[in-house]
Amino acid sequence: MTADLSRASLEQGEVLVVERLGGGLLEMVARLPHLAATATPGSFAQLRCGTGTTPLLRRPFSVAWTHDDTCGFVFEAVGAGTRLLSELQPGDPLDSLGPLGHGFTMVNSGSVVCVSGGLGCAPFPLLINELRRRRVEDILVLNGARTAARLYPAERFARPAVPVVAEATDDGTRGHHGSVIDLLVQALGSQPSALYACGPNPMLNAVMRTLLDSGATLPPVLEASLEAPMGCGFGTCLGCALPVLGDGGASVWKLCCTDGPVMSMRDVDWAGVSALPGADVA
Amino acid sequence: MTADLSRASLEQGEVLVVERLGGGLLEMVARLPHLAATATPGSFAQLRCGTGTTPLLRRPFSVAWTHDDTCGFVFEAVGAGTRLLSELQPGDPLDSLGPLGHGFTMVNSGSVVCVSGGLGCAPFPLLINELRRRRVEDILVLNGARTAARLYPAERFARPAVPVVAEATDDGTRGHHGSVIDLLVQALGSQPSALYACGPNPMLNAVMRTLLDSGATLPPVLEASLEAPMGCGFGTCLGCALPVLGDGGASVWKLCCTDGPVMSMRDVDWAGVSALPGADVA
Amino acid sequence: MNERLTGSVDLGRGLVLPNVVGLASGTAGYGFELAQLIDLDRLGALYTKGTTILAREGNPPPRIAETGGGLLNSIGLQNPGVDFVATDYAPRWKDWTIRVIVNIAGGSAEDYVHCVKVLEPIAEVSGIELNISCPNIAHGLDFGRDPEAAARLVAAVRAVTERCVIVKLSPNVTDIVAIARAVEDAGADVVSAVNTYVGRKVHRASGRSVLPFGTGGLSGPAIQPLALAAVASLCEALRIPVIGVGGIVDAASAQDFLTVGATAVQVGTATFVNPETALDVLEGLTKVTA
Amino acid sequence: MNERLTGSVDLGRGLVLPNVVGLASGTAGYGFELAQLIDLDRLGALYTKGTTILAREGNPPPRIAETGGGLLNSIGLQNPGVDFVATDYAPRWKDWTIRVIVNIAGGSAEDYVHCVKVLEPIAEVSGIELNISCPNIAHGLDFGRDPEAAARLVAAVRAVTERCVIVKLSPNVTDIVAIARAVEDAGADVVSAVNTYVGRKVHRASGRSVLPFGTGGLSGPAIQPLALAAVASLCEALRIPVIGVGGIVDAASAQDFLTVGATAVQVGTATFVNPETALDVLEGLTKVTA
Ligand SMILES: Cc1cc2nc3c(=O)[nH]c(=O)nc-3n(C[C@H](O)[C@H](O)[C@H](O)COP(=O)(O)OP(=O)(O)OC[C@H]3O[C@@H](n4cnc5c(N)ncnc54)[C@H](O)[C@@H]3O)c2cc1C
Ligand SMILES: Cc1cc2nc3c(=O)[nH]c(=O)nc-3n(C[C@H](O)[C@H](O)[C@H](O)COP(=O)(O)OP(=O)(O)OC[C@H]3O[C@@H](n4cnc5c(N)ncnc54)[C@H](O)[C@@H]3O)c2cc1C
Ligand SMILES: Cc1cc2nc3c(=O)[nH]c(=O)nc-3n(C[C@H](O)[C@H](O)[C@H](O)COP(=O)(O)O)c2cc1C
Ligand SMILES: Cc1cc2nc3c(=O)[nH]c(=O)nc-3n(C[C@H](O)[C@H](O)[C@H](O)COP(=O)(O)O)c2cc1C
Ligand code: FES
Ligand code: FES
């Protein structure tokens, strides 16, 4: 089945702001009218990093939020490509291909839990904004990070009204001393109609295990945004395969860029995903 | 015979100014104390262009002049490396290896003619300054370029006192309408003790032919600064070979970076040099 | 305007490409994604993803890794199988003017012959490209590394098709000209070169290889000078046309292949970076030669 | 601190390198230029410029051309000849602690044998590296592409020297392991890989090749993933030590070779960009493993 790329388009945008949030987190605002007009929750853009041939490939980034003709991206400089992005100045051009990817399934009622680990915060502002538009008000964000400085600021998860954000830090410098996972079980009490998760693979894996172990009935919508190195971002190179459960539980491959990045956590082969090597940043 | 590299050193300098002279010519001033203290007329530095692996190699540039702990370079953006240099901002680091190369032979009396074509102007300010220090005052600069905007400004060939500069432009927009070569024969009348030339190979070739055809006795010191693509700049890669006349007139190779870049015009195999492909700028 | 560069190209047996610029196998799928992003019909040819007798799931992830100016891949020929291509994909190419050339891979001559037979009656298929050089499946390189085996394969395929047969050569050999001469004598109409170079990347955090089977195929600008050397040697030695592929990122790097004698070019990895690269190459060549 | 990475390395037959980092042949001359720029004695080994039975003027210019992340060279083995090296250069190595290994090239087995004999009595020579893979002289690749020829060459050299014999392999072959096994069986003590890859650059202004004989040897970061694949396959297949070379620019890219099993490394082209690269690599490896 061919992916629907009808909204995707190349776009030469302009960097407006690159804000340092602390802890290495950056929030970049760029004028990208097409992307801003067409991105949906969970969409990503393939951003060109630099103009040379090293790094060669574009890099995928979630559309964190849109406002008029601008888009926000939240990232950190982990390797060559993100380092180049972090050095961009206002007025610099930004080459985007997007929106791409299969996004989050929307709900129109009930309570929603968003589980964010580290830079997994990125897709949530756009998601929460859309949920609010659909009159879903009972939204709880569980936001975890290594340390306080790396917690995406609560007030940025949704504007103007800040949602309820429960924070956790590995080093206890803010909120719960430990992992977001610890906050999860309690959150399930509200019998959420949807749980959305984004973060490092080990965290996503832990979320799924915790849900199953808790014995609680799984939320009808249970989705995670996953990552894979991407060659093209539009379903052509077949390079971004991720293991999902096929018929009879055998592991088959689905494409992160078009079948995902958002996938039903029920379908993902978590053992397979956990076995993948972490991104080897250079 | 091993080249003397005792003065050459790696140095992390700092860009102070990148001045646009017009016509695409740029003059860059950088704080490079070691290079400033040790460069001699005809010396060059291997400058790193950018920090990545494309362009991979350093690029050679004549030390145009030195002042206290700063050095001047005159260049234009012709390809990937020089483009990166042209984008440098004051305060940016500049990675230099130098001084390198065999420079001009000095004279202490008589009159001197300097023949400059286009960016061939680069080595002359340092040369003229040294000649002046040696009380050589009768210095004539023949400066040619495609068009007026590309003529290196006369007052920059020597400070404070401007030398006599006769200008020629291919399009006649300033000075003699034609080539510097046309001005050469007349200049030879002064029986110069030295003639120094720097510019594109075809021009250098024409200078030599004109001298020979003129029947005038050749100046005792008759030298040109030549160019070749350089791998290392310090005599190790053997990549910068240039054809010179060996015993019996057969063509042998000498290294531009250590036997040159300044060579006696009597020794160069001008037919061989003229046959070389021009730099293929990308 | 120089017809050679931007006019149509006759590769023989009725295969005439509208222009010299094509999309390399495995970097354009079967065309359906790119058709949504660019105007495919302005290009000369689309070489499909390597297609096999049976559907293949492909290799486990990670399947790609980036290197300086290059891309390592170990896709493992994920494809829906030749029957599905013939029945479900081909009809969707019906109204396309871009020539669709199906790239075929297999483990035995019988596999290739079967695939070619299946495609023979399909009008939407304009030609066949035999991938005898895929480094990412077991035995994937045997045909590409042995002149006799390559010749036998081509002869077998030649016997069952009237279509233009392009043989995609591997650069991972001592003497690519020897392989090419063998397939030329066996009846190949065209050769395309090069496929990817065997490369490896170490996952520095773990010390293991990034790719599941250790090595993968290197493509992208890093290999352009190597591909250019291979293509130049083929153009000197062969009578049949040579299609140049490897590291093309713009009109100038494509022009290099035409300069050394290639009849047409394919743009691969660069399409991932910018889906419009092949169109830019075509436009650039038109300018260059205007 | 991990001795394997930064301690001394015993390559056999009395050749013990102070550490794993060496300067690759042809990128350090005979050491006399670099000795003025860096502290050579902190490094493990210097592999000299390829040395031949008679002095060679080398190829006509242009001899080098840059490519994306790479350098093409066609130096043509310019060198003063083995006798001059023995009489004039070797004495100047007397007080060096860096091991000087003379890289030898030739057109016939006799050439190599003669050179090795000339060097045998010279105390300052620590070992021999046989370059059977120079792409820039006529027949330069024959030995490197044919297992039998390579084995005969190594056996002939083995018969006349007690020194550690390192065989420098060409990557421009179908099966580098087959060549390596042949030289291992013929008595090679060590193999080093890789030499440069055959590449070409077009001079776009003229449409001719930049380099005088069309092609040259590609080196630099562009080839690192290819060299790494070759070295990994050698480390898996051989009993003798493998020295990794190709595209090393820093400690991490050097570590990759050690990770796949190389016993030591050589830094080549990167020394041109920064003469201190090999020292930085050594320091980096020390840190990595501290
Ligand atoms: C759908 C999607 C959305 C993403 N959204 C965001 C976001 O909003 N904010 C953010 O900070 N990061 C996000 N990432 C991760 C981001 O793409 C990587 O951090 C980035 O590619 C690293 O590039 P680099 O050159 O800096 O690192 P390098 O390690 O130098 O890149 C080397 C190679 O590894 C690949 N790679 C490295 N890390 C990752 C990774 N985690 N996921 C996929 N490929 C990787 C790169 O594509 C490249 O090919 C997203 C990833 C995906 C797949
Ligand atoms: C001793 C010496 C002194 C020089 N002094 C000056 C100077 O003061 N001002 C100035 O503007 N230029 C000078 N040049 C020329 C300058 O080095 C080239 O313009 C520069 O290398 C071009 O690099 P690029 O990346 O911009 O061009 P590219 O063409 O992209 O470089 C591609 C390759 O060609 C080589 N190359 C290209 N043009 C030349 C050239 N003319 N000479 C040698 N190699 C070349 C480069 O080194 C590189 O390897 C000098 C050259 C030499 C040898
Ligand atoms: C992700 C990917 C998949 C590929 N799949 C195939 C394939 O199925 N069949 C084939 O003949 N070549 C395949 N190739 C090789 C390309 O067609 C091309 O020969 C090679 O990538 C060199 O060109 P480039 O540098 O422009 O990418 C693939 C290349 C890439 C990058
Ligand atoms: C300019 C130059 C000259 C070389 N000369 C030789 C040589 O004489 N003998 C040899 O065995 N290898 C020679 N090589 C190959 C290098 O030793 C090394 O194998 C190759 O460059 C790959 O390493 P690198 O990428 O680190 O440069 C030469 C390489 C370069 C760039
Ligand atoms: S990134 Fe190319 S198919 Fe997903
Ligand atoms: S540039 Fe390397 S020897 Fe001259």
mmCIF file with all atom_site columns, N, CA and C in Angstrom, chain A residues 236-237, chain C residues 20-31 34 40 43 45-50 98 101 103 129 168 192-196 219 243-248 265-272 278:
data_model
loop_
_atom_site.group_PDB
_atom_site.id
_atom_site.type_symbol
_atom_site.label_atom_id
_atom_site.label_alt_id
_atom_site.label_comp_id
_atom_site.label_asym_id
_atom_site.label_entity_id
_atom_site.label_seq_id
_atom_site.pdbx_PDB_ins_code
_atom_site.Cartn_x
_atom_site.Cartn_y
_atom_site.Cartn_z
_atom_site.occupancy
_atom_site.B_iso_or_equiv
_atom_site.pdbx_formal_charge
_atom_site.auth_seq_id
_atom_site.auth_comp_id
_atom_site.auth_asym_id
_atom_site.auth_atom_id
_atom_site.pdbx_PDB_model_num
ATOM 1   N N  . THR A 1 236 ? 10.497 5.403  0.480   1.00 0.00 ? 236 THR A N  1
ATOM 2   C CA . THR A 1 236 ? 11.127 4.892  -0.729  1.00 0.00 ? 236 THR A CA 1
ATOM 3   C C  . THR A 1 236 ? 12.372 4.046  -0.492  1.00 0.00 ? 236 THR A C  1
ATOM 4   N N  . CYS A 1 237 ? 13.177 4.412  0.500   1.00 0.00 ? 237 CYS A N  1
ATOM 5   C CA . CYS A 1 237 ? 14.463 3.707  0.666   1.00 0.00 ? 237 CYS A CA 1
ATOM 6   C C  . CYS A 1 237 ? 14.311 2.395  1.438   1.00 0.00 ? 237 CYS A C  1
ATOM 7   N N  . VAL C 2 20  ? 18.263 11.632 -20.755 1.00 0.00 ? 20  VAL C N  1
ATOM 8   C CA . VAL C 2 20  ? 19.357 10.825 -20.191 1.00 0.00 ? 20  VAL C CA 1
ATOM 9   C C  . VAL C 2 20  ? 19.241 10.569 -18.688 1.00 0.00 ? 20  VAL C C  1
ATOM 10  N N  . VAL C 2 21  ? 18.338 11.282 -18.024 1.00 0.00 ? 21  VAL C N  1
ATOM 11  C CA . VAL C 2 21  ? 18.329 11.208 -16.559 1.00 0.00 ? 21  VAL C CA 1
ATOM 12  C C  . VAL C 2 21  ? 17.304 10.211 -16.026 1.00 0.00 ? 21  VAL C C  1
ATOM 13  N N  . GLY C 2 22  ? 17.784 9.245  -15.249 1.00 0.00 ? 22  GLY C N  1
ATOM 14  C CA . GLY C 2 22  ? 16.902 8.248  -14.652 1.00 0.00 ? 22  GLY C CA 1
ATOM 15  C C  . GLY C 2 22  ? 17.044 8.206  -13.143 1.00 0.00 ? 22  GLY C C  1
ATOM 16  N N  . LEU C 2 23  ? 16.123 7.489  -12.506 1.00 0.00 ? 23  LEU C N  1
ATOM 17  C CA . LEU C 2 23  ? 16.157 7.290  -11.055 1.00 0.00 ? 23  LEU C CA 1
ATOM 18  C C  . LEU C 2 23  ? 16.664 5.882  -10.782 1.00 0.00 ? 23  LEU C C  1
ATOM 19  N N  . ALA C 2 24  ? 17.723 5.775  -9.985  1.00 0.00 ? 24  ALA C N  1
ATOM 20  C CA . ALA C 2 24  ? 18.404 4.502  -9.772  1.00 0.00 ? 24  ALA C CA 1
ATOM 21  C C  . ALA C 2 24  ? 17.570 3.524  -8.950  1.00 0.00 ? 24  ALA C C  1
ATOM 22  N N  . SER C 2 25  ? 17.768 2.250  -9.247  1.00 0.00 ? 25  SER C N  1
ATOM 23  C CA . SER C 2 25  ? 17.048 1.187  -8.566  1.00 0.00 ? 25  SER C CA 1
ATOM 24  C C  . SER C 2 25  ? 17.232 1.262  -7.047  1.00 0.00 ? 25  SER C C  1
ATOM 25  N N  . GLY C 2 26  ? 16.116 1.070  -6.348  1.00 0.00 ? 26  GLY C N  1
ATOM 26  C CA . GLY C 2 26  ? 16.155 1.052  -4.892  1.00 0.00 ? 26  GLY C CA 1
ATOM 27  C C  . GLY C 2 26  ? 16.099 2.421  -4.257  1.00 0.00 ? 26  GLY C C  1
ATOM 28  N N  . THR C 2 27  ? 16.139 3.442  -5.108  1.00 0.00 ? 27  THR C N  1
ATOM 29  C CA . THR C 2 27  ? 16.062 4.799  -4.555  1.00 0.00 ? 27  THR C CA 1
ATOM 30  C C  . THR C 2 27  ? 14.799 5.517  -5.036  1.00 0.00 ? 27  THR C C  1
ATOM 31  N N  . ALA C 2 28  ? 13.957 4.782  -5.739  1.00 0.00 ? 28  ALA C N  1
ATOM 32  C CA . ALA C 2 28  ? 12.697 5.356  -6.212  1.00 0.00 ? 28  ALA C CA 1
ATOM 33  C C  . ALA C 2 28  ? 11.542 4.378  -6.055  1.00 0.00 ? 28  ALA C C  1
ATOM 34  N N  . GLY C 2 29  ? 11.780 3.287  -5.347  1.00 0.00 ? 29  GLY C N  1
ATOM 35  C CA . GLY C 2 29  ? 10.738 2.280  -5.146  1.00 0.00 ? 29  GLY C CA 1
ATOM 36  C C  . GLY C 2 29  ? 10.192 1.811  -6.482  1.00 0.00 ? 29  GLY C C  1
ATOM 37  N N  . TYR C 2 30  ? 8.859  1.858  -6.607  1.00 0.00 ? 30  TYR C N  1
ATOM 38  C CA . TYR C 2 30  ? 8.196  1.562  -7.876  1.00 0.00 ? 30  TYR C CA 1
ATOM 39  C C  . TYR C 2 30  ? 7.555  2.824  -8.434  1.00 0.00 ? 30  TYR C C  1
ATOM 40  N N  . GLY C 2 31  ? 7.990  3.949  -7.867  1.00 0.00 ? 31  GLY C N  1
ATOM 41  C CA . GLY C 2 31  ? 7.603  5.249  -8.407  1.00 0.00 ? 31  GLY C CA 1
ATOM 42  C C  . GLY C 2 31  ? 6.431  5.924  -7.726  1.00 0.00 ? 31  GLY C C  1
ATOM 43  N N  . LEU C 2 34  ? 7.404  8.876  -5.116  1.00 0.00 ? 34  LEU C N  1
ATOM 44  C CA . LEU C 2 34  ? 7.975  10.061 -5.772  1.00 0.00 ? 34  LEU C CA 1
ATOM 45  C C  . LEU C 2 34  ? 6.965  10.733 -6.695  1.00 0.00 ? 34  LEU C C  1
ATOM 46  N N  . LEU C 2 40  ? 7.313  13.046 -12.271 1.00 0.00 ? 40  LEU C N  1
ATOM 47  C CA . LEU C 2 40  ? 8.137  11.944 -12.772 1.00 0.00 ? 40  LEU C CA 1
ATOM 48  C C  . LEU C 2 40  ? 8.241  11.941 -14.294 1.00 0.00 ? 40  LEU C C  1
ATOM 49  N N  . LEU C 2 43  ? 11.218 12.960 -16.406 1.00 0.00 ? 43  LEU C N  1
ATOM 50  C CA . LEU C 2 43  ? 12.478 12.204 -16.385 1.00 0.00 ? 43  LEU C CA 1
ATOM 51  C C  . LEU C 2 43  ? 12.484 11.103 -17.442 1.00 0.00 ? 43  LEU C C  1
ATOM 52  N N  . ALA C 2 45  ? 13.831 7.739  -17.151 1.00 0.00 ? 45  ALA C N  1
ATOM 53  C CA . ALA C 2 45  ? 13.566 6.359  -16.751 1.00 0.00 ? 45  ALA C CA 1
ATOM 54  C C  . ALA C 2 45  ? 13.520 6.205  -15.244 1.00 0.00 ? 45  ALA C C  1
ATOM 55  N N  . LEU C 2 46  ? 12.727 5.234  -14.832 1.00 0.00 ? 46  LEU C N  1
ATOM 56  C CA . LEU C 2 46  ? 12.678 4.842  -13.432 1.00 0.00 ? 46  LEU C CA 1
ATOM 57  C C  . LEU C 2 46  ? 13.064 3.366  -13.356 1.00 0.00 ? 46  LEU C C  1
ATOM 58  N N  . TYR C 2 47  ? 14.123 3.079  -12.639 1.00 0.00 ? 47  TYR C N  1
ATOM 59  C CA . TYR C 2 47  ? 14.577 1.710  -12.431 1.00 0.00 ? 47  TYR C CA 1
ATOM 60  C C  . TYR C 2 47  ? 14.007 1.279  -11.098 1.00 0.00 ? 47  TYR C C  1
ATOM 61  N N  . THR C 2 48  ? 13.160 0.243  -11.110 1.00 0.00 ? 48  THR C N  1
ATOM 62  C CA . THR C 2 48  ? 12.429 -0.110 -9.892  1.00 0.00 ? 48  THR C CA 1
ATOM 63  C C  . THR C 2 48  ? 13.347 -0.701 -8.833  1.00 0.00 ? 48  THR C C  1
ATOM 64  N N  . LYS C 2 49  ? 12.809 -0.820 -7.636  1.00 0.00 ? 49  LYS C N  1
ATOM 65  C CA . LYS C 2 49  ? 13.468 -1.560 -6.570  1.00 0.00 ? 49  LYS C CA 1
ATOM 66  C C  . LYS C 2 49  ? 13.746 -2.980 -7.069  1.00 0.00 ? 49  LYS C C  1
ATOM 67  N N  . GLY C 2 50  ? 14.839 -3.556 -6.643  1.00 0.00 ? 50  GLY C N  1
ATOM 68  C CA . GLY C 2 50  ? 15.168 -4.921 -7.018  1.00 0.00 ? 50  GLY C CA 1
ATOM 69  C C  . GLY C 2 50  ? 14.003 -5.848 -6.698  1.00 0.00 ? 50  GLY C C  1
ATOM 70  N N  . ILE C 2 98  ? 7.400  8.405  -18.350 1.00 0.00 ? 98  ILE C N  1
ATOM 71  C CA . ILE C 2 98  ? 8.710  7.961  -17.878 1.00 0.00 ? 98  ILE C CA 1
ATOM 72  C C  . ILE C 2 98  ? 8.786  6.453  -18.111 1.00 0.00 ? 98  ILE C C  1
ATOM 73  N N  . ILE C 2 101 ? 11.727 0.618  -15.927 1.00 0.00 ? 101 ILE C N  1
ATOM 74  C CA . ILE C 2 101 ? 12.597 -0.532 -16.161 1.00 0.00 ? 101 ILE C CA 1
ATOM 75  C C  . ILE C 2 101 ? 12.653 -1.318 -14.866 1.00 0.00 ? 101 ILE C C  1
ATOM 76  N N  . ASN C 2 103 ? 14.047 -3.699 -12.208 1.00 0.00 ? 103 ASN C N  1
ATOM 77  C CA . ASN C 2 103 ? 15.313 -4.248 -11.744 1.00 0.00 ? 103 ASN C CA 1
ATOM 78  C C  . ASN C 2 103 ? 15.041 -5.592 -11.086 1.00 0.00 ? 103 ASN C C  1
ATOM 79  N N  . GLU C 2 129 ? 16.438 -4.518 -15.965 1.00 0.00 ? 129 GLU C N  1
ATOM 80  C CA . GLU C 2 129 ? 17.794 -4.310 -15.457 1.00 0.00 ? 129 GLU C CA 1
ATOM 81  C C  . GLU C 2 129 ? 18.119 -5.476 -14.542 1.00 0.00 ? 129 GLU C C  1
ATOM 82  N N  . LYS C 2 168 ? 23.317 -4.619 -14.532 1.00 0.00 ? 168 LYS C N  1
ATOM 83  C CA . LYS C 2 168 ? 23.850 -3.727 -13.500 1.00 0.00 ? 168 LYS C CA 1
ATOM 84  C C  . LYS C 2 168 ? 25.076 -4.375 -12.881 1.00 0.00 ? 168 LYS C C  1
ATOM 85  N N  . SER C 2 192 ? 24.828 -1.048 -16.816 1.00 0.00 ? 192 SER C N  1
ATOM 86  C CA . SER C 2 192 ? 24.772 0.107  -15.916 1.00 0.00 ? 192 SER C CA 1
ATOM 87  C C  . SER C 2 192 ? 25.788 -0.139 -14.799 1.00 0.00 ? 192 SER C C  1
ATOM 88  N N  . ALA C 2 193 ? 26.475 0.922  -14.416 1.00 0.00 ? 193 ALA C N  1
ATOM 89  C CA . ALA C 2 193 ? 27.510 0.800  -13.379 1.00 0.00 ? 193 ALA C CA 1
ATOM 90  C C  . ALA C 2 193 ? 27.630 2.155  -12.679 1.00 0.00 ? 193 ALA C C  1
ATOM 91  N N  . VAL C 2 194 ? 27.736 2.127  -11.356 1.00 0.00 ? 194 VAL C N  1
ATOM 92  C CA . VAL C 2 194 ? 28.003 0.972  -10.534 1.00 0.00 ? 194 VAL C CA 1
ATOM 93  C C  . VAL C 2 194 ? 26.909 0.776  -9.482  1.00 0.00 ? 194 VAL C C  1
ATOM 94  N N  . ASN C 2 195 ? 26.886 -0.445 -8.974  1.00 0.00 ? 195 ASN C N  1
ATOM 95  C CA . ASN C 2 195 ? 26.117 -0.705 -7.779  1.00 0.00 ? 195 ASN C CA 1
ATOM 96  C C  . ASN C 2 195 ? 26.959 -0.238 -6.592  1.00 0.00 ? 195 ASN C C  1
ATOM 97  N N  . THR C 2 196 ? 26.546 -0.545 -5.385  1.00 0.00 ? 196 THR C N  1
ATOM 98  C CA . THR C 2 196 ? 27.242 -0.011 -4.205  1.00 0.00 ? 196 THR C CA 1
ATOM 99  C C  . THR C 2 196 ? 28.534 -0.767 -3.903  1.00 0.00 ? 196 THR C C  1
ATOM 100 N N  . SER C 2 219 ? 26.968 4.111  -0.976  1.00 0.00 ? 219 SER C N  1
ATOM 101 C CA . SER C 2 219 ? 26.535 4.939  -2.099  1.00 0.00 ? 219 SER C CA 1
ATOM 102 C C  . SER C 2 219 ? 26.728 6.393  -1.726  1.00 0.00 ? 219 SER C C  1
ATOM 103 N N  . ILE C 2 243 ? 25.416 2.996  -18.856 1.00 0.00 ? 243 ILE C N  1
ATOM 104 C CA . ILE C 2 243 ? 24.668 3.957  -18.040 1.00 0.00 ? 243 ILE C CA 1
ATOM 105 C C  . ILE C 2 243 ? 25.467 4.199  -16.763 1.00 0.00 ? 243 ILE C C  1
ATOM 106 N N  . GLY C 2 244 ? 25.749 5.468  -16.496 1.00 0.00 ? 244 GLY C N  1
ATOM 107 C CA . GLY C 2 244 ? 26.579 5.824  -15.347 1.00 0.00 ? 244 GLY C CA 1
ATOM 108 C C  . GLY C 2 244 ? 25.754 6.117  -14.114 1.00 0.00 ? 244 GLY C C  1
ATOM 109 N N  . VAL C 2 245 ? 26.179 5.554  -12.994 1.00 0.00 ? 245 VAL C N  1
ATOM 110 C CA . VAL C 2 245 ? 25.490 5.787  -11.724 1.00 0.00 ? 245 VAL C CA 1
ATOM 111 C C  . VAL C 2 245 ? 26.490 5.673  -10.583 1.00 0.00 ? 245 VAL C C  1
ATOM 112 N N  . GLY C 2 246 ? 26.354 6.569  -9.627  1.00 0.00 ? 246 GLY C N  1
ATOM 113 C CA . GLY C 2 246 ? 27.233 6.563  -8.475  1.00 0.00 ? 246 GLY C CA 1
ATOM 114 C C  . GLY C 2 246 ? 27.622 7.958  -8.024  1.00 0.00 ? 246 GLY C C  1
ATOM 115 N N  . GLY C 2 247 ? 26.977 8.430  -6.971  1.00 0.00 ? 247 GLY C N  1
ATOM 116 C CA . GLY C 2 247 ? 27.379 9.687  -6.354  1.00 0.00 ? 247 GLY C CA 1
ATOM 117 C C  . GLY C 2 247 ? 26.957 10.945 -7.065  1.00 0.00 ? 247 GLY C C  1
ATOM 118 N N  . ILE C 2 248 ? 26.053 10.829 -8.023  1.00 0.00 ? 248 ILE C N  1
ATOM 119 C CA . ILE C 2 248 ? 25.586 12.041 -8.709  1.00 0.00 ? 248 ILE C CA 1
ATOM 120 C C  . ILE C 2 248 ? 24.728 12.862 -7.742  1.00 0.00 ? 248 ILE C C  1
ATOM 121 N N  . VAL C 2 265 ? 22.429 8.488  -17.379 1.00 0.00 ? 265 VAL C N  1
ATOM 122 C CA . VAL C 2 265 ? 22.830 8.447  -15.971 1.00 0.00 ? 265 VAL C CA 1
ATOM 123 C C  . VAL C 2 265 ? 21.639 8.078  -15.092 1.00 0.00 ? 265 VAL C C  1
ATOM 124 N N  . GLN C 2 266 ? 21.954 7.645  -13.886 1.00 0.00 ? 266 GLN C N  1
ATOM 125 C CA . GLN C 2 266 ? 20.934 7.395  -12.872 1.00 0.00 ? 266 GLN C CA 1
ATOM 126 C C  . GLN C 2 266 ? 21.294 8.160  -11.605 1.00 0.00 ? 266 GLN C C  1
ATOM 127 N N  . VAL C 2 267 ? 20.299 8.765  -11.012 1.00 0.00 ? 267 VAL C N  1
ATOM 128 C CA . VAL C 2 267 ? 20.471 9.472  -9.744  1.00 0.00 ? 267 VAL C CA 1
ATOM 129 C C  . VAL C 2 267 ? 19.910 8.576  -8.640  1.00 0.00 ? 267 VAL C C  1
ATOM 130 N N  . GLY C 2 268 ? 20.712 8.318  -7.621  1.00 0.00 ? 268 GLY C N  1
ATOM 131 C CA . GLY C 2 268 ? 20.280 7.419  -6.554  1.00 0.00 ? 268 GLY C CA 1
ATOM 132 C C  . GLY C 2 268 ? 20.087 8.118  -5.225  1.00 0.00 ? 268 GLY C C  1
ATOM 133 N N  . THR C 2 269 ? 21.057 7.944  -4.356  1.00 0.00 ? 269 THR C N  1
ATOM 134 C CA . THR C 2 269 ? 20.975 8.454  -2.988  1.00 0.00 ? 269 THR C CA 1
ATOM 135 C C  . THR C 2 269 ? 20.573 9.922  -2.904  1.00 0.00 ? 269 THR C C  1
ATOM 136 N N  . ALA C 2 270 ? 21.017 10.711 -3.865  1.00 0.00 ? 270 ALA C N  1
ATOM 137 C CA . ALA C 2 270 ? 20.729 12.151 -3.806  1.00 0.00 ? 270 ALA C CA 1
ATOM 138 C C  . ALA C 2 270 ? 19.231 12.439 -3.822  1.00 0.00 ? 270 ALA C C  1
ATOM 139 N N  . THR C 2 271 ? 18.439 11.506 -4.351  1.00 0.00 ? 271 THR C N  1
ATOM 140 C CA . THR C 2 271 ? 16.983 11.689 -4.351  1.00 0.00 ? 271 THR C CA 1
ATOM 141 C C  . THR C 2 271 ? 16.426 11.668 -2.931  1.00 0.00 ? 271 THR C C  1
ATOM 142 N N  . PHE C 2 272 ? 17.093 10.929 -2.051  1.00 0.00 ? 272 PHE C N  1
ATOM 143 C CA . PHE C 2 272 ? 16.643 10.904 -0.646  1.00 0.00 ? 272 PHE C CA 1
ATOM 144 C C  . PHE C 2 272 ? 16.846 12.276 -0.012  1.00 0.00 ? 272 PHE C C  1
ATOM 145 N N  . ALA C 2 278 ? 17.009 14.751 -9.448  1.00 0.00 ? 278 ALA C N  1
ATOM 146 C CA . ALA C 2 278 ? 17.071 14.291 -10.845 1.00 0.00 ? 278 ALA C CA 1
ATOM 147 C C  . ALA C 2 278 ? 16.536 15.364 -11.792 1.00 0.00 ? 278 ALA C C  1
#
